XYZ file of N, CA and C in Angstrom:
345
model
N 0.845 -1.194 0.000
C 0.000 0.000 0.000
C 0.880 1.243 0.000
N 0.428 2.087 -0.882
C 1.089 3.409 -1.255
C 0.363 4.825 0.022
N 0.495 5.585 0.604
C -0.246 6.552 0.509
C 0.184 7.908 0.095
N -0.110 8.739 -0.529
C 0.074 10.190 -1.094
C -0.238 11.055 -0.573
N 0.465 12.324 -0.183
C 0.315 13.278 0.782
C 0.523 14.311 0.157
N -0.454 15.268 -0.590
C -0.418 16.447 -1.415
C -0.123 17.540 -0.311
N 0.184 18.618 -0.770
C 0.196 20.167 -0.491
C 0.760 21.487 -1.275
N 0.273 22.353 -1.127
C 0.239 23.541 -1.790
C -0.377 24.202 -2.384
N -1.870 23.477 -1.938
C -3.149 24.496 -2.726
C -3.379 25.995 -2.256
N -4.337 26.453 -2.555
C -4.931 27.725 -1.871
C -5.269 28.917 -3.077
N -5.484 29.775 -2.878
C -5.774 31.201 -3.356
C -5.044 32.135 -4.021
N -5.514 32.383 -4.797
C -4.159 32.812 -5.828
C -4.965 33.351 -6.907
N -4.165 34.839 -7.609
C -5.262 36.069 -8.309
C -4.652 35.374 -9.848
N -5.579 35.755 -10.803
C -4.900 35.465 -12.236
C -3.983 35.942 -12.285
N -2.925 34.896 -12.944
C -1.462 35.347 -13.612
C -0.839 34.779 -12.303
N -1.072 34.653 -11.598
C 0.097 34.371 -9.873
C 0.355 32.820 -10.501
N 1.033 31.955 -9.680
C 2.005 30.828 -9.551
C 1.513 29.876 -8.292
N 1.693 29.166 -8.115
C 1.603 27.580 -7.104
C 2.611 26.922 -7.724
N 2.561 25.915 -6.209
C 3.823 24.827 -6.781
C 2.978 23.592 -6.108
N 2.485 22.655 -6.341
C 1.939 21.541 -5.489
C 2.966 20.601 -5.145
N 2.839 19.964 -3.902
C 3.979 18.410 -3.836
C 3.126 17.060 -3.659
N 3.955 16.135 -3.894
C 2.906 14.974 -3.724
C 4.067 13.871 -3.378
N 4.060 13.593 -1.570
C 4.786 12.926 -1.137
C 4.386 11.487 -0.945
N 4.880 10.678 -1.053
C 4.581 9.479 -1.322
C 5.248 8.800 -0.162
N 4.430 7.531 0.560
C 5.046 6.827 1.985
C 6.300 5.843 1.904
N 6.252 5.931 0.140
C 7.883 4.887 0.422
C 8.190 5.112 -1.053
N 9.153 4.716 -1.580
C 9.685 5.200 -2.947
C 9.311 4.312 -4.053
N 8.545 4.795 -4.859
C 8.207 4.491 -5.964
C 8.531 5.516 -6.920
N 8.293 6.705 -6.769
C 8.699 7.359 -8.155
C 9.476 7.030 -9.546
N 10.325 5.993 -9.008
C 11.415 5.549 -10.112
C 10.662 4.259 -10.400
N 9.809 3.865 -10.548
C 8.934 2.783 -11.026
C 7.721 3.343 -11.414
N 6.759 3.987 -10.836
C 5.554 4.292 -11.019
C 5.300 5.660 -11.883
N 4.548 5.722 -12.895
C 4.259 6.551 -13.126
C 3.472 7.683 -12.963
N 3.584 9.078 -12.822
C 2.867 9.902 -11.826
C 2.207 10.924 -12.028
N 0.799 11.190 -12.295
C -0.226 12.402 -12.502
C -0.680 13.225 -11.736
N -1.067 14.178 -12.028
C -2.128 15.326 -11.640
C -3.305 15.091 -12.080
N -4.034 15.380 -11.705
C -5.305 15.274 -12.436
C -6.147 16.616 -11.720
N -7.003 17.011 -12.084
C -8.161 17.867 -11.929
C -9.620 17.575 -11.833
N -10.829 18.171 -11.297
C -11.919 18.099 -11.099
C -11.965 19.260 -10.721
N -13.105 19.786 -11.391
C -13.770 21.337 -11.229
C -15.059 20.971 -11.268
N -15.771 21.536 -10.571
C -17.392 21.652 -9.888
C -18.220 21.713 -11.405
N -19.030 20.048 -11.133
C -19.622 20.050 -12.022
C -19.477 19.027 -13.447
N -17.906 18.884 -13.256
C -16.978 18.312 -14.513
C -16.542 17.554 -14.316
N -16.276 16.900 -15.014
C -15.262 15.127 -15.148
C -13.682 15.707 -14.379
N -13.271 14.360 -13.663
C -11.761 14.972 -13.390
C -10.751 14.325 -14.924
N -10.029 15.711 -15.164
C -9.112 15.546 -15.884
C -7.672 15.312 -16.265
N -7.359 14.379 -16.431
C -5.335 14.518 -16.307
C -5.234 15.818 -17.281
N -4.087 16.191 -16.262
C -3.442 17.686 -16.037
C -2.222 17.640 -16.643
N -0.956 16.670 -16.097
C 0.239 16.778 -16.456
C 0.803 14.965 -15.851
N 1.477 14.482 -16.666
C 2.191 12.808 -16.431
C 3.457 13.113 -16.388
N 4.284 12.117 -15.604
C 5.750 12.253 -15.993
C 5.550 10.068 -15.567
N 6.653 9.806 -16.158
C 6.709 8.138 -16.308
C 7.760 8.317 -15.250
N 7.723 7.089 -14.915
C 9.402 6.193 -14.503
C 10.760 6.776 -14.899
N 10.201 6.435 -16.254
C 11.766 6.926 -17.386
C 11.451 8.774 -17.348
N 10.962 9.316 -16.999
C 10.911 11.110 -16.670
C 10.488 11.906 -17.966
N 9.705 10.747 -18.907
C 8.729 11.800 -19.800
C 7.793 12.117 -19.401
N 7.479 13.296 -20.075
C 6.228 13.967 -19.252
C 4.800 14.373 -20.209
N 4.357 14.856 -19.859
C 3.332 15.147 -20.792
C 1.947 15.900 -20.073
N 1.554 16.933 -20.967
C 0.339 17.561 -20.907
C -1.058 17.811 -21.168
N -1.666 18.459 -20.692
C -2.808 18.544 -21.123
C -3.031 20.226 -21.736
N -3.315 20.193 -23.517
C -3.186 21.452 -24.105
C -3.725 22.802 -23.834
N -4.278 22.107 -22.642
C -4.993 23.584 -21.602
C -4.028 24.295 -20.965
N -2.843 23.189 -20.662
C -1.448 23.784 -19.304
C -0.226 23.672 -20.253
N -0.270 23.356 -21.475
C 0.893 23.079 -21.450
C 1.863 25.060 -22.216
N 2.878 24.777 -21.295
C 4.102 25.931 -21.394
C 3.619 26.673 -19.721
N 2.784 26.533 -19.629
C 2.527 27.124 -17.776
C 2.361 26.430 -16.719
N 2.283 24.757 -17.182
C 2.587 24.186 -15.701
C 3.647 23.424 -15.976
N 4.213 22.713 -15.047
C 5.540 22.201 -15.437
C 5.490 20.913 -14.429
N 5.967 19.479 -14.942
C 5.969 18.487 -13.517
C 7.242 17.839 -13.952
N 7.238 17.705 -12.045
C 9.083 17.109 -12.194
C 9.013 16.223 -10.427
N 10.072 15.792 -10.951
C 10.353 15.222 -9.618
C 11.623 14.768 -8.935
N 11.484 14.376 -7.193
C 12.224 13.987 -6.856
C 12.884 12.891 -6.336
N 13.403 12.234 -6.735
C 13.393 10.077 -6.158
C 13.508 10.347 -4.597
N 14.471 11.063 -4.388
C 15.988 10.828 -3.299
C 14.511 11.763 -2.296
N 13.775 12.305 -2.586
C 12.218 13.045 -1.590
C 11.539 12.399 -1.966
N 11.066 10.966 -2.238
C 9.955 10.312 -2.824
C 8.925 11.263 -2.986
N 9.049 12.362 -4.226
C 8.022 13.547 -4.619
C 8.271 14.127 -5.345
N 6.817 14.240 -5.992
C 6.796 14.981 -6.997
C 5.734 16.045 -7.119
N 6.550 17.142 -8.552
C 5.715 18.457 -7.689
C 5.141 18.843 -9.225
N 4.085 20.113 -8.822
C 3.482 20.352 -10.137
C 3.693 22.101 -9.862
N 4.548 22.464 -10.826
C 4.831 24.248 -10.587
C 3.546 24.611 -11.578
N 2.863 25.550 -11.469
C 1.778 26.172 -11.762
C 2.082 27.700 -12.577
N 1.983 28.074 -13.464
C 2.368 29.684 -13.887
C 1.311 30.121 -14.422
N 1.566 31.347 -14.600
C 0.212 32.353 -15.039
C -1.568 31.674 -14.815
N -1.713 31.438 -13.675
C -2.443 30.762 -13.692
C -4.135 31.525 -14.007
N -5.027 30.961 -14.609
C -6.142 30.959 -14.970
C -7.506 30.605 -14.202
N -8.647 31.673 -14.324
C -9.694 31.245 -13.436
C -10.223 30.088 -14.038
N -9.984 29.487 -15.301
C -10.220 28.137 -15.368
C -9.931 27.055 -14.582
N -8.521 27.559 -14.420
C -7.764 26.599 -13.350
C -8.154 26.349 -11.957
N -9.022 26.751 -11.454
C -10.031 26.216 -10.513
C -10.438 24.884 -10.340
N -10.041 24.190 -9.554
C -10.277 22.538 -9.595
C -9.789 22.238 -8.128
N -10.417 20.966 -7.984
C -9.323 20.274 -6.912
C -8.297 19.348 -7.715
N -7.610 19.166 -7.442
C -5.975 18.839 -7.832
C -5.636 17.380 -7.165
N -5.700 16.459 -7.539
C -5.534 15.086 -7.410
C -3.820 14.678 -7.890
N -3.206 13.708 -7.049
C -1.753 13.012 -7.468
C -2.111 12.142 -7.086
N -1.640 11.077 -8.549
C -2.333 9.801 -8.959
C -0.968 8.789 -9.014
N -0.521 7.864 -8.601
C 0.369 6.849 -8.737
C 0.071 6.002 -9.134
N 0.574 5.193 -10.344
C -0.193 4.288 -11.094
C 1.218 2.795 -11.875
N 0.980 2.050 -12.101
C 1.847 0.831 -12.155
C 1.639 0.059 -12.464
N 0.865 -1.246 -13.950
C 0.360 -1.891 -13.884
C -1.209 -1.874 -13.256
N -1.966 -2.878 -12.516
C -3.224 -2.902 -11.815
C -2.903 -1.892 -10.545
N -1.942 -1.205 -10.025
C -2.012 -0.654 -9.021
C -2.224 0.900 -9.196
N -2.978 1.616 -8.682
C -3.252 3.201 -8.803
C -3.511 3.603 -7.300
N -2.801 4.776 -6.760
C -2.532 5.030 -5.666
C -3.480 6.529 -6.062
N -4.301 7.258 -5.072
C -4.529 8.529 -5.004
C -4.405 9.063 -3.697
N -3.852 10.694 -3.903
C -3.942 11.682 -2.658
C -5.113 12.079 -2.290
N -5.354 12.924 -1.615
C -6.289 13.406 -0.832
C -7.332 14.353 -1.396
N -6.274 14.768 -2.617
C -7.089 16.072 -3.200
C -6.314 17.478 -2.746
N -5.948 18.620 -3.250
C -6.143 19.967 -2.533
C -6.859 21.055 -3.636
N -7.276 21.856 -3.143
C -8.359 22.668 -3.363
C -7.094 24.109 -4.092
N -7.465 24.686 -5.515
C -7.248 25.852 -6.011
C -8.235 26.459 -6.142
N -8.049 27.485 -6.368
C -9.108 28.820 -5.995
C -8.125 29.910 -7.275
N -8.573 30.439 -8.692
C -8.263 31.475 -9.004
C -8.730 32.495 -9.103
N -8.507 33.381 -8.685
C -9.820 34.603 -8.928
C -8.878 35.922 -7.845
N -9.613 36.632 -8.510
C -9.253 38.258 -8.221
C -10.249 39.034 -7.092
């Protein structure tokens, strides 16, 4: 059993920045592959941003050039930097660990964009 421990949501005006983390209870990063995902009130949750095992990554054409995901083995974590951010971008924010039949999820944290 995996568990995932997000942080770095909160409140934040258009155009501002976040950085989310998503700590994980024992090290997988270098095996598992690792998402963001989104849900906004009302809407399907959506993958946001992937990075694999091997450290490709990939987006969703809503974020891509303003969010950025990366990670760290040696901090079992990985983080999602956020830029110019958008009142679209309103969602709760999910980190997803995934491996074969196994998929691990966090807790959720809550963004808020708006002025």
């Amino acid at each position: 059993q995996v568990q995932l421990v997000e942080s770095g949501g909160g409140l934040v005006q258009p155009g501002g920045f976040l950085k989310f983390s998503c700590a994980a209870s024992r090290s997988i990063f270098s095996i598992y592959a690792i998402c963001w995902y989104r849900q906004a009130p009302g809407k399907q949750r959506e993958l946001v941003a992937a990075i694999t095992s091997g450290g490709s990554t990939n987006y969703a054409d809503s974020v891509k050039g303003r969010f950025t995901i990366f990670r760290d083995n040696d901090k079992n974590s990985v983080y999602l930097r956020m830029d110019n951010l958008k009142p679209e971008d309103t969602a709760v924010y999910y980190c997803n660990a995934a491996r074969g039949p196994n998929s691990y999820w966090g807790q959720g944290t809550q963004v808020t964009v708006s002025s």
